[in-house]
Amino acid sequence: TIILIQNVVLALGALPLYWLARDRYHLPIYGLAIGLCYLMYPALQLPAMGDFHESLLVATPVLFAFYYLQRKSYHSAWGFILLVLMCKEDTPFIVFMLGAYALVIQKDHRQGLSIMGGAVLWFVVSVGVIMPMSQGTENWYLQFLPSTGAGGTDAVTMMDRARSLVAHVFSAEHFVPLMQLLVPLGALSLLAPAEILIGVPTFLELALYTGPPFGLVGTLKTWHVVALVPAFFIATVFAI
């Protein structure tokens, strides 16, 4: 039953995409095409055939939140933003970028700064207070970040560490799933840099994280990648 509910929630993400594309193209048929592409997208289909996970619930409220931000229906947008934050402790990355988008692209300083501030506050509370209290340990995530070597704080050492992290993020193991996200949409999302940036912090998080399920994070075989789907589809709509 819970898997059925999960997949219904996941599929409902086609609605805000349909509305977003319909409003931008002024023809419902284009909205229908984008919605069907979403439902057939491999990065949704493959994780949906697995077990239940809260990450699969993230995409739909993100898409609704972005749509209502576009419409300047802020009460509805905030409602879905709260749903996004309730899903998982790392969703403040996505919400922060939605706020940055509202601030920079939509020129709505009040809403943009409020959303960004709310995202930062919830991240600090959830990761810095709630998780250590429930797990009995601090900095649990740090053990799953790639090692860049110990010792030294001079400029040369710091540059070496930075190069090591960059090399890790842009390694072949991360390039392949990135192509798997881009190719089904004709890589059109790259033509809308402002919108694709919404997903960049989440991509970096998945690229740096090395924890369970080991070796699968960020691939199309697990639930983690679903959090990237909204940014790719929103960018595709704007690119067209």
Short mmCIF file of C-alpha atoms in Angstrom, two decimals:
data_model
loop_
_atom_site.label_atom_id
_atom_site.label_comp_id
_atom_site.label_asym_id
_atom_site.label_seq_id
_atom_site.Cartn_x
_atom_site.Cartn_y
_atom_site.Cartn_z
CA THR A 1 0.00 0.00 0.00
CA ILE A 2 2.73 2.46 0.90
CA ILE A 3 4.58 1.76 -2.37
CA LEU A 4 1.35 2.37 -4.29
CA ILE A 5 0.86 5.69 -2.48
CA GLN A 6 4.49 6.60 -3.12
CA ASN A 7 4.17 6.03 -6.86
CA VAL A 8 0.91 7.99 -7.06
CA VAL A 9 2.64 10.93 -5.35
CA LEU A 10 5.58 10.58 -7.74
CA ALA A 11 3.30 10.56 -10.79
CA LEU A 12 1.43 13.67 -9.62
CA GLY A 13 4.55 15.67 -10.49
CA ALA A 14 3.33 15.57 -14.09
CA LEU A 15 0.55 18.05 -13.18
CA PRO A 16 2.68 21.12 -12.31
CA LEU A 17 4.91 20.34 -15.29
CA TYR A 18 1.84 20.25 -17.54
CA TRP A 19 0.64 23.59 -16.15
CA LEU A 20 4.09 25.16 -16.39
CA ALA A 21 4.60 24.12 -20.01
CA ARG A 22 1.03 24.99 -20.98
CA ASP A 23 1.36 28.48 -19.54
CA ARG A 24 4.70 29.11 -21.24
CA TYR A 25 3.83 27.66 -24.67
CA HIS A 26 0.14 28.72 -24.60
CA LEU A 27 -0.84 25.31 -26.02
CA PRO A 28 -2.03 22.40 -23.85
CA ILE A 29 -0.53 19.81 -26.21
CA TYR A 30 3.00 20.92 -25.24
CA GLY A 31 2.16 20.60 -21.58
CA LEU A 32 0.83 17.11 -22.24
CA ALA A 33 4.05 16.15 -24.04
CA ILE A 34 6.22 17.36 -21.15
CA GLY A 35 4.01 15.54 -18.65
CA LEU A 36 4.29 12.27 -20.59
CA CYS A 37 8.07 12.65 -20.81
CA TYR A 38 8.13 13.03 -17.04
CA LEU A 39 6.09 9.87 -16.49
CA MET A 40 8.33 7.86 -18.83
CA TYR A 41 11.61 9.31 -17.54
CA PRO A 42 14.09 6.52 -16.66
CA ALA A 43 15.31 8.34 -13.53
CA LEU A 44 11.76 8.03 -12.16
CA GLN A 45 10.78 4.66 -13.59
CA LEU A 46 13.76 2.71 -12.27
CA PRO A 47 13.72 3.99 -8.65
CA ALA A 48 9.92 3.61 -8.56
CA MET A 49 10.28 -0.13 -9.15
CA GLY A 50 12.31 -0.48 -5.96
CA ASP A 51 11.42 -0.18 -2.31
CA PHE A 52 9.80 2.72 -0.46
CA HIS A 53 12.05 5.68 0.30
CA GLU A 54 11.34 9.25 1.31
CA SER A 55 13.55 10.59 -1.48
CA LEU A 56 10.94 9.49 -4.03
CA LEU A 57 8.48 11.91 -2.42
CA VAL A 58 10.69 14.96 -3.04
CA ALA A 59 10.21 15.64 -6.76
CA THR A 60 6.48 16.34 -6.77
CA PRO A 61 6.32 19.05 -4.04
CA VAL A 62 9.41 20.71 -5.55
CA LEU A 63 7.65 20.95 -8.92
CA PHE A 64 4.48 22.29 -7.30
CA ALA A 65 6.49 24.82 -5.26
CA PHE A 66 8.28 26.10 -8.36
CA TYR A 67 5.05 26.37 -10.33
CA TYR A 68 3.34 28.41 -7.61
CA LEU A 69 6.41 30.63 -7.25
CA GLN A 70 6.09 31.32 -10.97
CA ARG A 71 2.45 32.21 -10.47
CA LYS A 72 3.36 34.30 -7.40
CA SER A 73 0.86 32.26 -5.39
CA TYR A 74 3.06 32.39 -2.34
CA HIS A 75 0.72 30.75 0.17
CA SER A 76 0.53 27.64 -2.02
CA ALA A 77 4.26 27.79 -2.74
CA TRP A 78 5.12 27.89 0.95
CA GLY A 79 2.81 24.96 1.63
CA PHE A 80 4.71 22.78 -0.84
CA ILE A 81 8.06 24.11 0.36
CA LEU A 82 7.18 22.86 3.83
CA LEU A 83 6.33 19.47 2.35
CA VAL A 84 9.73 19.39 0.64
CA LEU A 85 11.50 20.18 3.91
CA MET A 86 9.52 17.47 5.72
CA CYS A 87 10.72 14.77 3.32
CA LYS A 88 14.42 14.62 4.13
CA GLU A 89 17.20 16.44 5.96
CA ASP A 90 19.09 17.47 2.81
CA THR A 91 16.15 18.98 0.93
CA PRO A 92 17.05 22.48 2.26
CA PHE A 93 19.64 22.52 -0.56
CA ILE A 94 16.81 22.44 -3.11
CA VAL A 95 14.65 24.91 -1.19
CA PHE A 96 17.58 27.31 -0.82
CA MET A 97 18.05 27.30 -4.60
CA LEU A 98 14.33 27.92 -5.13
CA GLY A 99 14.70 30.96 -2.90
CA ALA A 100 17.79 32.09 -4.79
CA TYR A 101 15.86 31.72 -8.04
CA ALA A 102 13.01 33.84 -6.68
CA LEU A 103 15.51 36.41 -5.46
CA VAL A 104 17.74 36.70 -8.53
CA ILE A 105 15.56 35.71 -11.49
CA GLN A 106 12.10 36.75 -10.33
CA LYS A 107 13.43 39.82 -8.47
CA ASP A 108 11.26 39.05 -5.46
CA HIS A 109 13.61 39.96 -2.64
CA ARG A 110 11.21 39.41 0.22
CA GLN A 111 10.08 35.91 -0.76
CA GLY A 112 13.50 34.88 -2.01
CA LEU A 113 15.32 35.84 1.18
CA SER A 114 12.56 34.31 3.33
CA ILE A 115 12.78 30.99 1.52
CA MET A 116 16.58 30.94 1.65
CA GLY A 117 16.57 31.83 5.35
CA GLY A 118 14.01 29.15 6.13
CA ALA A 119 16.08 26.55 4.29
CA VAL A 120 19.26 27.44 6.18
CA LEU A 121 17.45 27.44 9.53
CA TRP A 122 15.88 24.04 8.97
CA PHE A 123 19.16 22.53 7.75
CA VAL A 124 20.96 23.72 10.89
CA VAL A 125 18.21 22.43 13.16
CA SER A 126 17.77 19.06 11.44
CA VAL A 127 21.43 18.19 10.85
CA GLY A 128 22.97 20.08 13.75
CA VAL A 129 20.43 19.35 16.49
CA ILE A 130 17.83 16.68 15.68
CA MET A 131 20.07 14.11 13.99
CA PRO A 132 22.85 14.19 16.62
CA MET A 133 20.22 13.84 19.36
CA SER A 134 18.57 10.83 17.69
CA GLN A 135 21.78 9.10 16.57
CA GLY A 136 23.98 9.87 19.55
CA THR A 137 26.80 11.15 17.36
CA GLU A 138 27.82 14.40 15.72
CA ASN A 139 28.86 15.03 12.14
CA TRP A 140 27.51 11.66 11.01
CA TYR A 141 27.66 12.71 7.36
CA LEU A 142 31.35 13.61 7.47
CA GLN A 143 32.41 9.97 7.61
CA PHE A 144 30.94 9.48 4.12
CA LEU A 145 32.74 12.39 2.44
CA PRO A 146 35.80 11.61 0.32
CA SER A 147 39.13 11.90 2.13
CA THR A 148 41.47 14.59 0.82
CA GLY A 149 44.40 13.85 3.07
CA ALA A 150 45.28 15.00 6.57
CA GLY A 151 47.49 17.75 7.86
CA GLY A 152 48.51 21.11 6.56
CA THR A 153 46.55 24.31 6.13
CA ASP A 154 48.92 26.16 3.81
CA ALA A 155 47.77 27.41 0.40
CA VAL A 156 49.42 24.58 -1.55
CA THR A 157 47.83 21.88 0.61
CA MET A 158 44.42 23.52 0.40
CA MET A 159 44.71 23.75 -3.38
CA ASP A 160 45.62 20.06 -3.56
CA ARG A 161 42.56 19.19 -1.49
CA ALA A 162 40.35 21.33 -3.70
CA ARG A 163 41.71 19.65 -6.84
CA SER A 164 41.10 16.24 -5.27
CA LEU A 165 37.45 17.09 -4.57
CA VAL A 166 36.92 18.49 -8.06
CA ALA A 167 38.45 15.37 -9.60
CA HIS A 168 36.16 13.21 -7.48
CA VAL A 169 33.02 15.14 -8.43
CA PHE A 170 33.78 15.07 -12.17
CA SER A 171 34.98 11.48 -12.32
CA ALA A 172 33.58 9.04 -14.88
CA GLU A 173 31.33 7.36 -12.32
CA HIS A 174 29.38 10.62 -11.97
CA PHE A 175 29.54 11.57 -15.64
CA VAL A 176 27.55 8.52 -16.73
CA PRO A 177 24.44 9.14 -14.57
CA LEU A 178 24.60 12.82 -15.52
CA MET A 179 24.38 11.81 -19.19
CA GLN A 180 21.53 9.45 -18.32
CA LEU A 181 19.63 12.41 -16.92
CA LEU A 182 20.40 14.70 -19.86
CA VAL A 183 20.06 12.47 -22.92
CA PRO A 184 16.36 11.45 -22.55
CA LEU A 185 15.52 15.18 -22.62
CA GLY A 186 17.81 15.91 -25.54
CA ALA A 187 20.20 17.75 -23.19
CA LEU A 188 17.94 20.79 -23.64
CA SER A 189 18.16 21.64 -19.94
CA LEU A 190 21.72 22.87 -20.49
CA LEU A 191 20.23 25.76 -22.48
CA ALA A 192 18.51 27.11 -19.34
CA PRO A 193 21.41 27.61 -16.91
CA ALA A 194 19.43 29.59 -14.33
CA GLU A 195 16.89 26.78 -13.94
CA ILE A 196 19.36 23.89 -14.03
CA LEU A 197 21.31 25.56 -11.22
CA ILE A 198 18.45 24.64 -8.88
CA GLY A 199 19.77 21.08 -8.93
CA VAL A 200 23.51 21.80 -8.70
CA PRO A 201 23.90 21.62 -4.88
CA THR A 202 22.04 18.30 -4.82
CA PHE A 203 24.22 16.95 -7.63
CA LEU A 204 27.36 17.97 -5.74
CA GLU A 205 26.01 16.35 -2.59
CA LEU A 206 25.39 13.05 -4.39
CA ALA A 207 28.79 13.26 -6.08
CA LEU A 208 30.61 13.76 -2.78
CA TYR A 209 28.60 11.34 -0.64
CA THR A 210 30.06 7.83 -0.48
CA GLY A 211 27.76 6.25 2.11
CA PRO A 212 25.05 3.57 1.83
CA PRO A 213 23.92 2.15 -0.50
CA PHE A 214 27.62 2.09 -1.33
CA GLY A 215 28.53 2.60 -4.97
CA LEU A 216 24.98 3.35 -6.07
CA VAL A 217 24.30 6.88 -4.81
CA GLY A 218 23.44 9.21 -7.66
CA THR A 219 22.85 6.43 -10.16
CA LEU A 220 19.54 5.71 -11.85
CA LYS A 221 19.21 2.52 -9.79
CA THR A 222 18.45 4.25 -6.49
CA TRP A 223 16.05 6.78 -5.06
CA HIS A 224 18.64 9.55 -4.52
CA VAL A 225 18.62 10.71 -8.13
CA VAL A 226 14.89 11.57 -7.99
CA ALA A 227 15.75 14.83 -6.20
CA LEU A 228 17.55 15.99 -9.36
CA VAL A 229 14.63 15.36 -11.71
CA PRO A 230 12.68 18.61 -11.06
CA ALA A 231 15.62 20.84 -12.02
CA PHE A 232 16.20 18.96 -15.28
CA PHE A 233 12.55 19.16 -16.32
CA ILE A 234 12.05 22.78 -15.26
CA ALA A 235 15.16 23.73 -17.23
CA THR A 236 13.91 21.76 -20.25
CA VAL A 237 10.60 23.64 -20.22
CA PHE A 238 12.39 26.99 -20.14
CA ALA A 239 14.98 25.93 -22.71
CA ILE A 240 12.32 25.02 -25.28
#
